[in-house]
CSV table of C-alpha atoms in Angstrom, one decimal:
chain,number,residue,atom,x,y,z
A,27,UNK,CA,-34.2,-15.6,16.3
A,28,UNK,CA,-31.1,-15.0,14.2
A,29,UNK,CA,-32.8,-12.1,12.3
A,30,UNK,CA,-33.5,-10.3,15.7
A,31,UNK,CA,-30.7,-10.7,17.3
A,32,UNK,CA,-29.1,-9.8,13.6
A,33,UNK,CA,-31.0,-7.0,14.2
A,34,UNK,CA,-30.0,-6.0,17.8
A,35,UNK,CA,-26.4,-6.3,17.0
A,36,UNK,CA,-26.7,-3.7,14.5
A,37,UNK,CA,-28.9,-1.3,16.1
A,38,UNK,CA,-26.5,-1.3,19.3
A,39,UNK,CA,-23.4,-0.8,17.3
A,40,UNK,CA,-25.4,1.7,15.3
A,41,UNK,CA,-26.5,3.5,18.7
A,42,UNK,CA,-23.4,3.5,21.1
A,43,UNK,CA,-20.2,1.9,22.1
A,44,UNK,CA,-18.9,1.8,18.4
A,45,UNK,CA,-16.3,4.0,16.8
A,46,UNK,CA,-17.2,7.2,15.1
A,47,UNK,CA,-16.0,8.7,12.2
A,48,UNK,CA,-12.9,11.1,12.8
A,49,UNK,CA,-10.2,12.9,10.8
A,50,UNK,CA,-11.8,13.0,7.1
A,51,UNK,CA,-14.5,10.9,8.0
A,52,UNK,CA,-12.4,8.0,9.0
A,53,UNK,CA,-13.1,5.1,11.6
A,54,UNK,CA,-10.0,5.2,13.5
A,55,UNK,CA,-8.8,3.9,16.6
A,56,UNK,CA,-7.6,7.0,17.7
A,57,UNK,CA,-4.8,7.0,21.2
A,58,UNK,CA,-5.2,3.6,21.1
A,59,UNK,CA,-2.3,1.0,21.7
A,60,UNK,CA,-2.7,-1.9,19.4
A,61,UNK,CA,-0.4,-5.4,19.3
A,62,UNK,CA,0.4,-6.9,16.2
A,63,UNK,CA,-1.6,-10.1,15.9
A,64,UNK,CA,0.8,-11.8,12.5
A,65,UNK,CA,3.2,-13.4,14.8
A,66,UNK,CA,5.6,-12.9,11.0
A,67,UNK,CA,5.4,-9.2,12.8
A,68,UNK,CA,6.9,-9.9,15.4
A,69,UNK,CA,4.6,-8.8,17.7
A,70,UNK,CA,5.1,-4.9,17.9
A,71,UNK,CA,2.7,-2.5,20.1
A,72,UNK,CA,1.7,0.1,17.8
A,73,UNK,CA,0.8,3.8,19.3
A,74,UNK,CA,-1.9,5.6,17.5
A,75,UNK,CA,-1.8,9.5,18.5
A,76,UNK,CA,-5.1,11.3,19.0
A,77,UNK,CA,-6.4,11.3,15.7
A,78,UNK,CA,-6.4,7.8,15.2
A,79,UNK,CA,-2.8,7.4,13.3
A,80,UNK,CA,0.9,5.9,14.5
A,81,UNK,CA,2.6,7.7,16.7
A,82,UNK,CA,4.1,10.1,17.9
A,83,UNK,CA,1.4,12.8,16.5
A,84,UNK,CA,1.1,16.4,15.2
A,85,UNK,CA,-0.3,19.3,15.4
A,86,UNK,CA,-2.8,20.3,12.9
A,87,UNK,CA,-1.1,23.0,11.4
A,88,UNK,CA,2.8,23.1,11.4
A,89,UNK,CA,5.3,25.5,13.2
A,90,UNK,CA,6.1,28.5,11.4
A,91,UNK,CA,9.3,27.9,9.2
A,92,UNK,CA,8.1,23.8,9.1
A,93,UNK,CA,7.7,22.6,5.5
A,94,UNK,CA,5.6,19.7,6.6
A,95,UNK,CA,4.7,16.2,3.7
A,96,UNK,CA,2.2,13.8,4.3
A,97,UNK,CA,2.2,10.2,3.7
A,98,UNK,CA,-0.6,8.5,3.1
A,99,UNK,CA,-1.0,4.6,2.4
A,100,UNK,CA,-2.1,1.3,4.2
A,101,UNK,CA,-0.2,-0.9,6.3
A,102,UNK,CA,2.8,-0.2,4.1
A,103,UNK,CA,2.7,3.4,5.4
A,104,UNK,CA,1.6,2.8,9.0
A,105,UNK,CA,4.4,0.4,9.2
A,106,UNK,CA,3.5,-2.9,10.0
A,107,UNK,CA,6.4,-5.2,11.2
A,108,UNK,CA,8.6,-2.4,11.6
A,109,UNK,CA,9.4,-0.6,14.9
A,110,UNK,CA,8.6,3.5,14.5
A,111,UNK,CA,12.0,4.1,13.4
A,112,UNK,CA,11.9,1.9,10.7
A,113,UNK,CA,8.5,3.2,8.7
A,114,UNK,CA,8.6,4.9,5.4
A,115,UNK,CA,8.1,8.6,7.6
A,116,UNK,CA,11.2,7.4,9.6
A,117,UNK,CA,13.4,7.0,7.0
A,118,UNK,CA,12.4,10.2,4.6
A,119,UNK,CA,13.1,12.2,7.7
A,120,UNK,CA,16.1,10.9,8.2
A,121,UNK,CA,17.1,11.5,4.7
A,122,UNK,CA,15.7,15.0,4.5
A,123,UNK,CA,17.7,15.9,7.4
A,124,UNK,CA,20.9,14.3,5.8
A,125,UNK,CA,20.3,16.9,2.9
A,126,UNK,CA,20.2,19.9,5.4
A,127,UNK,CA,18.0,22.7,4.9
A,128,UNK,CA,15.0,24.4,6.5
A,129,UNK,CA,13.0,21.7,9.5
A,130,UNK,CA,10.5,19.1,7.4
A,131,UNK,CA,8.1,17.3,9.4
A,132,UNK,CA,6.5,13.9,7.9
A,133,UNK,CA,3.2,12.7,8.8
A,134,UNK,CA,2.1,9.3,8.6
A,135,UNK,CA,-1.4,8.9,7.4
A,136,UNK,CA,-0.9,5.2,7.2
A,137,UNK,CA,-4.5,3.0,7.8
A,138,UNK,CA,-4.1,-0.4,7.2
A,139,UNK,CA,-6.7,-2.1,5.8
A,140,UNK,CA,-7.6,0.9,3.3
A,141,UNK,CA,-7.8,1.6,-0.4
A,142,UNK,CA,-7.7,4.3,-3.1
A,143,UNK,CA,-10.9,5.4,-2.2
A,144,UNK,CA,-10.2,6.0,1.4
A,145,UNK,CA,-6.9,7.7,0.2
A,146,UNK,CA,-8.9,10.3,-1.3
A,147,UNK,CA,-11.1,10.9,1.2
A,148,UNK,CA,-8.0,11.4,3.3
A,149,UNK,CA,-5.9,13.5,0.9
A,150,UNK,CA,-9.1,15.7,0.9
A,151,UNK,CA,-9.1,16.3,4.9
A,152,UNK,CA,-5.5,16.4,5.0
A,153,UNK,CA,-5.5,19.1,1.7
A,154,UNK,CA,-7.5,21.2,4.1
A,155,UNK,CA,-6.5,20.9,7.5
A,156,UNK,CA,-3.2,19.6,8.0
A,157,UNK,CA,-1.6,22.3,5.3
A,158,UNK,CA,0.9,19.7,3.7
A,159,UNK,CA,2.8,21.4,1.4
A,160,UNK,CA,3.6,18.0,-0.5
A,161,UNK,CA,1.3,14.7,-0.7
A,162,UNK,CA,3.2,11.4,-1.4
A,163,UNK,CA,0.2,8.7,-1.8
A,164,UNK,CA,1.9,5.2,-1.9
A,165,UNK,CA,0.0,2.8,-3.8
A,166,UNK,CA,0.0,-1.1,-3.2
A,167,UNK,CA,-0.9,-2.6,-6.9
A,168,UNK,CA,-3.3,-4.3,-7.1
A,169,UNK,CA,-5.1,-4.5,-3.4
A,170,UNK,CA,-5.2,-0.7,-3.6
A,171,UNK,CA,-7.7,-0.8,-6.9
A,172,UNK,CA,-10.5,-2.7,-4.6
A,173,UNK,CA,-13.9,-1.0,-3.8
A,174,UNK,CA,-13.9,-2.9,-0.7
A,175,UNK,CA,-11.4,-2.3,2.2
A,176,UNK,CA,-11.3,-1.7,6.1
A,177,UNK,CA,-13.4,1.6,6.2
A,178,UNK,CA,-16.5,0.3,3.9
A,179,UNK,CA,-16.1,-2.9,6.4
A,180,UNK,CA,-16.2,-0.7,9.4
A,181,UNK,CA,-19.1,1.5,8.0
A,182,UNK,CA,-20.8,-1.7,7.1
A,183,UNK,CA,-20.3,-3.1,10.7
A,184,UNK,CA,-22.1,-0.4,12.2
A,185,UNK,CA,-25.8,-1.3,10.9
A,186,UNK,CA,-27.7,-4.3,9.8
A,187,UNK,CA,-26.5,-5.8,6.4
A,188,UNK,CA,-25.1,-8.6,4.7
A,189,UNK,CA,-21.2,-8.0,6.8
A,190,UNK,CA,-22.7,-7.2,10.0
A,191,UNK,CA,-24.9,-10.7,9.7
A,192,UNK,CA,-21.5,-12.4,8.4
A,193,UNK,CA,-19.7,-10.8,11.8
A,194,UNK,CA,-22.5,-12.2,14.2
A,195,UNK,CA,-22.5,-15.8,12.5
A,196,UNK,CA,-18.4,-16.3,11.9
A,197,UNK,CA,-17.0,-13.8,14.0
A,198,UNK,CA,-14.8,-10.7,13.3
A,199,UNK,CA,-11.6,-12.3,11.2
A,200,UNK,CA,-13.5,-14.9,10.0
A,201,UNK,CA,-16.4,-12.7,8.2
A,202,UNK,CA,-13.6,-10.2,7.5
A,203,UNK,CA,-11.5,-12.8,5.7
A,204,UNK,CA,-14.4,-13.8,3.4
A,205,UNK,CA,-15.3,-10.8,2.8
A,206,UNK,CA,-11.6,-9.3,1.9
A,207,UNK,CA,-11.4,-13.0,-0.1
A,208,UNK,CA,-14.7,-12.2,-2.3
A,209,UNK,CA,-14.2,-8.5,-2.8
A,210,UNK,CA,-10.4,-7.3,-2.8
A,211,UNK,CA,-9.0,-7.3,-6.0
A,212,UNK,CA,-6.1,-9.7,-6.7
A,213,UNK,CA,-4.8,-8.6,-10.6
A,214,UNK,CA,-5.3,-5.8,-12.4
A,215,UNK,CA,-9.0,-5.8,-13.9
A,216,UNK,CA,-11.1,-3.4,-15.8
A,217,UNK,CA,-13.5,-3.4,-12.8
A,218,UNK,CA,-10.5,-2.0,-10.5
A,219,UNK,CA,-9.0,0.3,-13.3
A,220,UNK,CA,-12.3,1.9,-13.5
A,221,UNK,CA,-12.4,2.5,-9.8
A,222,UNK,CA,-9.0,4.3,-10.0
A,223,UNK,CA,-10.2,6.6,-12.9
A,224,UNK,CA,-13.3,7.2,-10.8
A,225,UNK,CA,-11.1,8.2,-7.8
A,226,UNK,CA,-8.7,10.5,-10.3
A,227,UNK,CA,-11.4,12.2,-11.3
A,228,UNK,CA,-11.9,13.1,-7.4
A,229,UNK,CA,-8.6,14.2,-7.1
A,230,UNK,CA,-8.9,16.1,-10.2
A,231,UNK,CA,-11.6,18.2,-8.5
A,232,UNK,CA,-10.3,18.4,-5.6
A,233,UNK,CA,-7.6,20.1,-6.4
A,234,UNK,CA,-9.1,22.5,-8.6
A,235,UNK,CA,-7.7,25.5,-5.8
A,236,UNK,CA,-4.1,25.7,-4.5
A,237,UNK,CA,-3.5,22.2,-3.3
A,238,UNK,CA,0.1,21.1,-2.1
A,239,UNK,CA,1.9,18.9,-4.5
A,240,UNK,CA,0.9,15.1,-4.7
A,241,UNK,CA,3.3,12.1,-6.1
A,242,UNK,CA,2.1,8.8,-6.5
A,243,UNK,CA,4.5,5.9,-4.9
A,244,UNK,CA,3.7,2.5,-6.4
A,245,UNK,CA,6.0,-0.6,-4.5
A,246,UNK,CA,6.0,-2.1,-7.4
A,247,UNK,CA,8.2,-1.0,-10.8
A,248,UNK,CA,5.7,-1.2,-13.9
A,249,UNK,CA,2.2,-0.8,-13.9
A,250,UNK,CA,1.9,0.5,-17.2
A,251,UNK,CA,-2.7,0.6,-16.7
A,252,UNK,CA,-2.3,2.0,-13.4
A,253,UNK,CA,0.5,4.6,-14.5
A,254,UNK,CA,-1.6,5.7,-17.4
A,255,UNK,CA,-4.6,6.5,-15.6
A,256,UNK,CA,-2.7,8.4,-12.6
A,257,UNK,CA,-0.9,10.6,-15.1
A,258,UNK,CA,-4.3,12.0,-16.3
A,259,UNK,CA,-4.4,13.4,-13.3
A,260,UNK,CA,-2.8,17.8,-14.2
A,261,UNK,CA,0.7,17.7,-12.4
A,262,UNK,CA,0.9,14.5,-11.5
A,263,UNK,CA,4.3,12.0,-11.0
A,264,UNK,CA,4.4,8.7,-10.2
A,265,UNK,CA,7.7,6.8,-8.9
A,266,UNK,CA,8.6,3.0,-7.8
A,267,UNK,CA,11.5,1.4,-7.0
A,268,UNK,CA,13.8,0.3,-10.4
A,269,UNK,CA,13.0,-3.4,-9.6
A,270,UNK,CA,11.4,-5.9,-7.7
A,271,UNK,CA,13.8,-6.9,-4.5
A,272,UNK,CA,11.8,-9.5,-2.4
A,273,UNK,CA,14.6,-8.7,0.0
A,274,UNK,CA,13.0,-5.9,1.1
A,275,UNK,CA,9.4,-7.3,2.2
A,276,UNK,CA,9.1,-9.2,5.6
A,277,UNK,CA,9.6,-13.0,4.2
A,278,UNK,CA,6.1,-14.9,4.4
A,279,UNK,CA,4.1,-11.6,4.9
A,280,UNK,CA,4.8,-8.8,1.9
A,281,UNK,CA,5.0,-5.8,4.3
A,282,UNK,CA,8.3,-3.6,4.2
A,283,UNK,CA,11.1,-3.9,6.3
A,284,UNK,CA,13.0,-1.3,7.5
A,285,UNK,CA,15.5,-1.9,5.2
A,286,UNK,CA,12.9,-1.6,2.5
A,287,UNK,CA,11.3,1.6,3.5
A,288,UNK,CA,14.8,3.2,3.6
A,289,UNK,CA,15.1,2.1,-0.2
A,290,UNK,CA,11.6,3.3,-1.2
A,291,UNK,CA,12.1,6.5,1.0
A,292,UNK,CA,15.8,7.1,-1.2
A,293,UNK,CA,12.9,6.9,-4.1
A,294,UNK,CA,11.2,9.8,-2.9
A,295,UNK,CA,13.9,11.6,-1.8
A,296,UNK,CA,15.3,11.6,-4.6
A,297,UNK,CA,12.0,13.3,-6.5
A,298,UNK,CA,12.1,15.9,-4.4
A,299,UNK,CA,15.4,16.6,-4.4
A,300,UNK,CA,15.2,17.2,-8.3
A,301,UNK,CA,12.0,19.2,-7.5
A,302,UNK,CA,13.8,21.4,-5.5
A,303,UNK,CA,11.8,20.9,-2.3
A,304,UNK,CA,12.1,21.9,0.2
A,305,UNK,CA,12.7,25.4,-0.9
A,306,UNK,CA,15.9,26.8,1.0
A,307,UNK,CA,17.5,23.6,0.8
A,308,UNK,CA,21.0,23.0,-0.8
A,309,UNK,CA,20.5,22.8,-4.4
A,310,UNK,CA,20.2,19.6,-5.6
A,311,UNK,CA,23.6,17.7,-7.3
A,312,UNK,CA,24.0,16.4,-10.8
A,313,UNK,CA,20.2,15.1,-12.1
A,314,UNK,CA,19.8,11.7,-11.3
A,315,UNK,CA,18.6,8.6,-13.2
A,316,UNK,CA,14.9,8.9,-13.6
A,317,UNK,CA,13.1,6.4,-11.7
């Protein structure tokens, strides 16, 4: 009886009602309005444009004269437990516009719940459709290194398997939080550096052609195995904060507060600043401090 109704669950979800992949092959719950269930969040309504990401949206290719950078991350990114005007895109538009220069538009590709893998996949529909000419991909060390994370467990929801039989028995969070217990990574292992080299090596050919400039963002300050195997990626740059200021994570939770993403967005800021982009922007002051 459990087998067949096992069976029916996965066969309807597999059949209608369920999400569908969208932008890059992503399940998202696109125009959606979703409340924060950690009551540590205080209990935000997040808006999700048409596409599936926070608010308040974006065309798919920018106005003419627009220099436009996409951020793409988990919940760090997406901004959970801050309002809109207090994400990581929030703040580096803020500080872009304190510089002066030409208009810059930030996108938010924030999906909590996903990993390096699911970056990629993103970076490579962004690369292509959303013309970014810069890519800041913010890494949470070591969550971001698993091979499991919210888009295998939505694919896996939608037909018969091991998660799908775990969501029938337990029940959405509980099967979720067994799963994410067994299978998200929790320290830096060979299994997970492996992973990242794998999804390097993606990169790597993905951006064979033009491709818009990418920066890895790491929330923590050293990672020495993680930093080595991003930089064998041609061109790349990795940046963290200096050092480690529980102060700026949501006490009890880990997420970023506003406060936090305004010091981690002065991080990048200051990158591109010394990069000299956005071209036709003042140039930059005396070099700072490398980070």
């Amino acid at each position: 009886a459990v087998g067949g109704a096992w069976l029916g669950v996965g066969l309807r979800l597999a059949v209608g009602g369920a999400p569908r992949p969208g932008f890059g092959g992503l399940i998202l719950h696109a125009g959606a309005d979703v409340v924060e269930p950690a009551p540590l969040r205080g209990g935000l309504v997040y808006h999700q444009d048409a596409l599936g990401f926070r608010g308040p949206g974006f065309t798919l290719r920018p106005a003419p004269g627009v220099h436009r950078l996409a951020l793409i991350g988990d919940s760090f990114v997406y901004g959970s437990g801050v309002p809109p005007e207090g994400t990581l895109a929030a703040a580096l538009r803020r500080r872009l516009a304190r510089r002066g220069g030409p208009p810059v538009e930030i996108l938010n590709l924030g999906v909590p719940g996903d990993n390096v893998g699911s970056y990629v996949d993103l970076y490579e529909a962004a690369a292509r459709e959303l013309a970014p000419e810069v890519v800041v991909m913010a890494l949470v060390i070591p969550n971001d290194l698993s091979r499991w994370d919210a888009q295998v467990a939505r694919r896996e929801s939608l037909r018969p398997g091991l998660f799908s039989l775990a969501r029938l028995l337990l029940g959405e969070e509980a099967a979720q939080a067994a799963f994410d217990l067994a299978l998200l990574e929790r320290q830096v292992t060979p299994a997970g550096l492996n992973h990242l080299r794998a999804q390097v090596g993606r990169l790597a050919r993905l951006r064979r052609g033009p491709s818009p400039r990418l920066l890895f963002f790491r929330y923590s300050p050293m990672e020495p195995q993680v930093d080595e195997v991003l930089l064998t990626l041609p061109g790349a740059a990795v940046l963290g904060p200096r050092t480690f200021d529980p102060a700026l994570f949501i006490p009890g939770d880990g997420h970023p507060t506003a406060a936090g993403n305004e010091a981690f967005a002065e991080v990048i800021d200051g990158a591109l600043e010394a990069a000299g982009w956005p071209a036709g922007a003042p140039p930059p002051g005396p070099p700072k401090a490398a980070r």
